[in-house]
Short mmCIF file of N, CA and C in Angstrom, two decimals:
data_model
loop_
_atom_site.label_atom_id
_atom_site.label_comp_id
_atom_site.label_asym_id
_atom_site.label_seq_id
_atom_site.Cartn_x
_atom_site.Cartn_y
_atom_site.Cartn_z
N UNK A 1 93.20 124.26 86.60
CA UNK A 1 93.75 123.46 85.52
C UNK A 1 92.59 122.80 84.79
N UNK A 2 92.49 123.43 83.73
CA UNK A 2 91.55 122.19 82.77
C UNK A 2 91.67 121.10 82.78
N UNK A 3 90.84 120.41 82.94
CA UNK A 3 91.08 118.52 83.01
C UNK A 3 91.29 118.12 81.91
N UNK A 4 91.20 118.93 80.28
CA UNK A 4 91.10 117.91 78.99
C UNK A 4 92.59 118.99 78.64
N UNK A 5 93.22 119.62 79.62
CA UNK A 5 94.54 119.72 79.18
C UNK A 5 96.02 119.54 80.31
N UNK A 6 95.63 118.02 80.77
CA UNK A 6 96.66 117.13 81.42
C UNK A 6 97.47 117.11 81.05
N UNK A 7 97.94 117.02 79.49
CA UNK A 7 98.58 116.89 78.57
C UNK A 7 99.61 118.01 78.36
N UNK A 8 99.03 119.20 78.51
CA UNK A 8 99.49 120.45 78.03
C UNK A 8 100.80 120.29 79.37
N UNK A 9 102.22 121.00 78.65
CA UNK A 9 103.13 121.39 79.50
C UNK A 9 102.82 121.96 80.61
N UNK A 10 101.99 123.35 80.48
CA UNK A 10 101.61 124.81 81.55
C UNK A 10 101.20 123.42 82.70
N UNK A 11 100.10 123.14 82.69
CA UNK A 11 98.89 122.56 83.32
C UNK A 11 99.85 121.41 83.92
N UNK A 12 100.30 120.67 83.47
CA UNK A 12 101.33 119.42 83.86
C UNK A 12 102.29 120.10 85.29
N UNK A 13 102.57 121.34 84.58
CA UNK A 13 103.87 121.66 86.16
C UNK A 13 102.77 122.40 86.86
N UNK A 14 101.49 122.77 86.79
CA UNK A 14 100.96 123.21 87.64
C UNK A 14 100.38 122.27 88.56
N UNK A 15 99.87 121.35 88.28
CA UNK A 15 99.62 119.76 88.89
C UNK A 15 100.71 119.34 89.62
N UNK A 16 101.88 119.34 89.60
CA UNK A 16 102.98 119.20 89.81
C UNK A 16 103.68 119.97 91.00
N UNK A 17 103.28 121.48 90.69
CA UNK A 17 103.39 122.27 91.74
C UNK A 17 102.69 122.02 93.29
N UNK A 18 101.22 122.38 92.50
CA UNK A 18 100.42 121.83 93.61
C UNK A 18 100.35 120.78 94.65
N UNK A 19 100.73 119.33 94.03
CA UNK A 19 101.40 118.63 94.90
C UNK A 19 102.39 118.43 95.67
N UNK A 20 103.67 118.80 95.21
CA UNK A 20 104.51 119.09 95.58
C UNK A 20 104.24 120.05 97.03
N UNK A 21 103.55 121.10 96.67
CA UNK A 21 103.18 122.07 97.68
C UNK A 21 102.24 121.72 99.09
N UNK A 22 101.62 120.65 98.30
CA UNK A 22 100.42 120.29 99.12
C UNK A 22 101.45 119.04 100.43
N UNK A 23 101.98 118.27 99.66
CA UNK A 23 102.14 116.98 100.32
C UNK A 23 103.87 117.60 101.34
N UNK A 24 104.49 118.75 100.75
CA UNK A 24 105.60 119.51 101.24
C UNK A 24 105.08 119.67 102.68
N UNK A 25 103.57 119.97 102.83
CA UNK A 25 103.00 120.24 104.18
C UNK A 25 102.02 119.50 104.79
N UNK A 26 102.28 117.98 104.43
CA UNK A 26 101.75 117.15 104.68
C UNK A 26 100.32 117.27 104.74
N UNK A 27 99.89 118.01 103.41
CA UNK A 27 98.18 117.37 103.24
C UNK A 27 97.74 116.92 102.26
N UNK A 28 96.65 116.35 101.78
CA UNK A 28 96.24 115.40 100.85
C UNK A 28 95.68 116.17 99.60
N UNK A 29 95.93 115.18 98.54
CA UNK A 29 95.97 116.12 97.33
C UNK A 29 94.41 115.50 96.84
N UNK A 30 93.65 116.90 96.09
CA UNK A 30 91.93 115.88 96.06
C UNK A 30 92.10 116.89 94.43
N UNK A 31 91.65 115.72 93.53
CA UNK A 31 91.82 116.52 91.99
C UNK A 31 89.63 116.10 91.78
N UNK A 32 89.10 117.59 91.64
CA UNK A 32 88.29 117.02 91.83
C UNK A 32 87.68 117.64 90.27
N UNK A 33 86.69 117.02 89.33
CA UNK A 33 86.35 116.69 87.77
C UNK A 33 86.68 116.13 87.11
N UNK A 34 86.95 115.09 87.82
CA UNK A 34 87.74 114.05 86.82
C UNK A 34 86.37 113.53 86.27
N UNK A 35 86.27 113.41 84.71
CA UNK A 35 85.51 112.51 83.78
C UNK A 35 86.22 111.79 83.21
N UNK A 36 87.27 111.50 82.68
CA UNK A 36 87.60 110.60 81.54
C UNK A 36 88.95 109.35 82.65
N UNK A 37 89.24 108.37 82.27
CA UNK A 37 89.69 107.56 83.11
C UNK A 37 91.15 107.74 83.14
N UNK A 38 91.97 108.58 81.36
CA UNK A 38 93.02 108.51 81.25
C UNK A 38 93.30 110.49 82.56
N UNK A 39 92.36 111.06 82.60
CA UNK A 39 93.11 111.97 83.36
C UNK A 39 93.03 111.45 84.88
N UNK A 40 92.06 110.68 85.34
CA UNK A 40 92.16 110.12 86.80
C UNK A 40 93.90 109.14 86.34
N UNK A 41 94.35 108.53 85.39
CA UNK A 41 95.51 107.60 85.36
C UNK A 41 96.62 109.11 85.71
N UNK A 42 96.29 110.17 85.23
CA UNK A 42 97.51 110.81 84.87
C UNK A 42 97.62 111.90 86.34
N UNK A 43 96.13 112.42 87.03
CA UNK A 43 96.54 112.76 88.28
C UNK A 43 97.01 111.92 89.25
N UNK A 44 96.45 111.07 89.50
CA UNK A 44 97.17 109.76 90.40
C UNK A 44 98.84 109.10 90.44
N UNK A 45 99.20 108.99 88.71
CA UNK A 45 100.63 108.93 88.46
C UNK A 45 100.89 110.48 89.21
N UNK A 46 100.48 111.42 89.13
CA UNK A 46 101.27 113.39 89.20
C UNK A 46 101.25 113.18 90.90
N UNK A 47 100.97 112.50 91.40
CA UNK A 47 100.80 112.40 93.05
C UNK A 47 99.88 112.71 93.71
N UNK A 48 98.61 112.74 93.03
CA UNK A 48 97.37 113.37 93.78
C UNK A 48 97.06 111.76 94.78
N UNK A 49 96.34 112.31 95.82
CA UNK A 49 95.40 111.21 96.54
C UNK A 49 94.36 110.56 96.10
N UNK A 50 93.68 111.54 96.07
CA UNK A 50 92.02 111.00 95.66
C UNK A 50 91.71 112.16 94.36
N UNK A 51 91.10 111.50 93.59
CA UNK A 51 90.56 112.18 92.36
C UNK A 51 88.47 111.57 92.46
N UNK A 52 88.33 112.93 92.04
CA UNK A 52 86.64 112.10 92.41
C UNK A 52 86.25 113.46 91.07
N UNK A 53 85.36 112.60 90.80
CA UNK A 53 84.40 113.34 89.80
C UNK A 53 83.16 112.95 88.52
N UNK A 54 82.70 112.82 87.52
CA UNK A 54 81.96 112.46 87.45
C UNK A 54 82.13 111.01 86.65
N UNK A 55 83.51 110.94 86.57
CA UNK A 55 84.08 109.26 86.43
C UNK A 55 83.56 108.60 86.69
N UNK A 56 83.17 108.74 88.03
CA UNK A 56 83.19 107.83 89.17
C UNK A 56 81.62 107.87 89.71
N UNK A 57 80.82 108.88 90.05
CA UNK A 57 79.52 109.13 90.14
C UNK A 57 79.27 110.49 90.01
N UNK A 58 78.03 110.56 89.22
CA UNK A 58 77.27 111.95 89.45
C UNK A 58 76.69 112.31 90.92
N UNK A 59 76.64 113.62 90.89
CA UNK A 59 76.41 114.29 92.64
C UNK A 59 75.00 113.13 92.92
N UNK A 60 75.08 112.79 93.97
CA UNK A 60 74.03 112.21 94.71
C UNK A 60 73.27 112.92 96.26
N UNK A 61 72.19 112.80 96.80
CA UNK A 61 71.77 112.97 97.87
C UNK A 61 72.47 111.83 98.52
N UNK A 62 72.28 112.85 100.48
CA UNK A 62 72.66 111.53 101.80
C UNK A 62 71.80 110.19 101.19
N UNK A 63 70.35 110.25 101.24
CA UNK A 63 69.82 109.07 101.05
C UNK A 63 70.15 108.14 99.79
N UNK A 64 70.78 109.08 98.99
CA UNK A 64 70.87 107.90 97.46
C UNK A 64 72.57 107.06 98.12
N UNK A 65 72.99 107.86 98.65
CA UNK A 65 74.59 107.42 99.21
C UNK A 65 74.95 106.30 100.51
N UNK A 66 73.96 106.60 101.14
CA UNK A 66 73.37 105.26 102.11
C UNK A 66 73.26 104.31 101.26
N UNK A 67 72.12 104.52 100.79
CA UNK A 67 71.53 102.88 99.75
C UNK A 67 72.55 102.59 99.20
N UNK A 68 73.31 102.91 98.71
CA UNK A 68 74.80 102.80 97.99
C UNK A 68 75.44 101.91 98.87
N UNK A 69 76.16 103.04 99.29
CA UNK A 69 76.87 102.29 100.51
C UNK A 69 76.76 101.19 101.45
N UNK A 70 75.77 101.19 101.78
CA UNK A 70 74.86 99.79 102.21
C UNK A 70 74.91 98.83 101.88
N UNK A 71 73.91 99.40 100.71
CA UNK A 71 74.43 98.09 99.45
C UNK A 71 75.38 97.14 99.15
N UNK A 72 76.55 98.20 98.96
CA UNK A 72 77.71 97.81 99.22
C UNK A 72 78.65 96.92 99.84
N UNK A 73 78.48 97.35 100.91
CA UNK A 73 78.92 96.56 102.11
C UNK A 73 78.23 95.39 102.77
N UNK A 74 76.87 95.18 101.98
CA UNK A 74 76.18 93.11 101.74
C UNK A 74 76.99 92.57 100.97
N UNK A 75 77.24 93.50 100.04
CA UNK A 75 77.27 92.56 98.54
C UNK A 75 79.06 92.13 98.66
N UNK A 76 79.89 93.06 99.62
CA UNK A 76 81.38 92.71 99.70
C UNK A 76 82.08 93.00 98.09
N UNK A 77 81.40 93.87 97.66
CA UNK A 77 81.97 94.20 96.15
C UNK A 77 83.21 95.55 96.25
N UNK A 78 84.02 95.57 95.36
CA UNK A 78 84.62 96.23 95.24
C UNK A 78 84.49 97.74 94.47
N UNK A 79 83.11 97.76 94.11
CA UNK A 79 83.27 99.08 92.97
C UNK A 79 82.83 99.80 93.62
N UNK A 80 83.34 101.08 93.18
CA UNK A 80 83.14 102.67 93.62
C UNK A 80 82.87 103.27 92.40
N UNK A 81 81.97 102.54 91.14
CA UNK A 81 81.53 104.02 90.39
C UNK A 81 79.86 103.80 90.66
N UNK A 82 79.18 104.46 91.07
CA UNK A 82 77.71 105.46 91.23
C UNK A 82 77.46 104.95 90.20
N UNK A 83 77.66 106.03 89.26
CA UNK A 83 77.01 106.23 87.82
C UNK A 83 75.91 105.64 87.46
#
């Protein structure tokens, strides 16, 4: 499914399907290229789990993801975008 056609009918029941299919057999739905914030709003409303993509961070190494994470977890912050 193209991500810049969420919108489109086809792509909508295929998102749709997929979940349906996925969570029918109890496993987790992962929408993964999400760039823009309104298609992470619109897989998440469609029933996906986790959406990850470059929204959120560009690919990183283990070591850049430690320091991250690390980081993180001093500072007691809530954000998850990389970027």
């Amino acid at each position: 499914v193209c991500s810049s056609d969420l919108t489109n009918d086809d792509d909508s029941v295929i998102v749709d399907a997929i979940t349906a299919l996925s969570h029918s057999m109890n496993l987790k739905v992962i929408a993964e290229g999400v760039e823009l914030q309104e298609q992470a709003d619109i897989l998440l409303s469609k029933g996906c789990d986790i959406v990850q993509g470059y929204f959120y961070s560009r690919p990183v190494n283990a070591t850049e993801f430690e320091e991250w994470y690390f980081g993180l977890q001093n500072t007691n912050s809530n954000v998850v975008n990389m970027a």
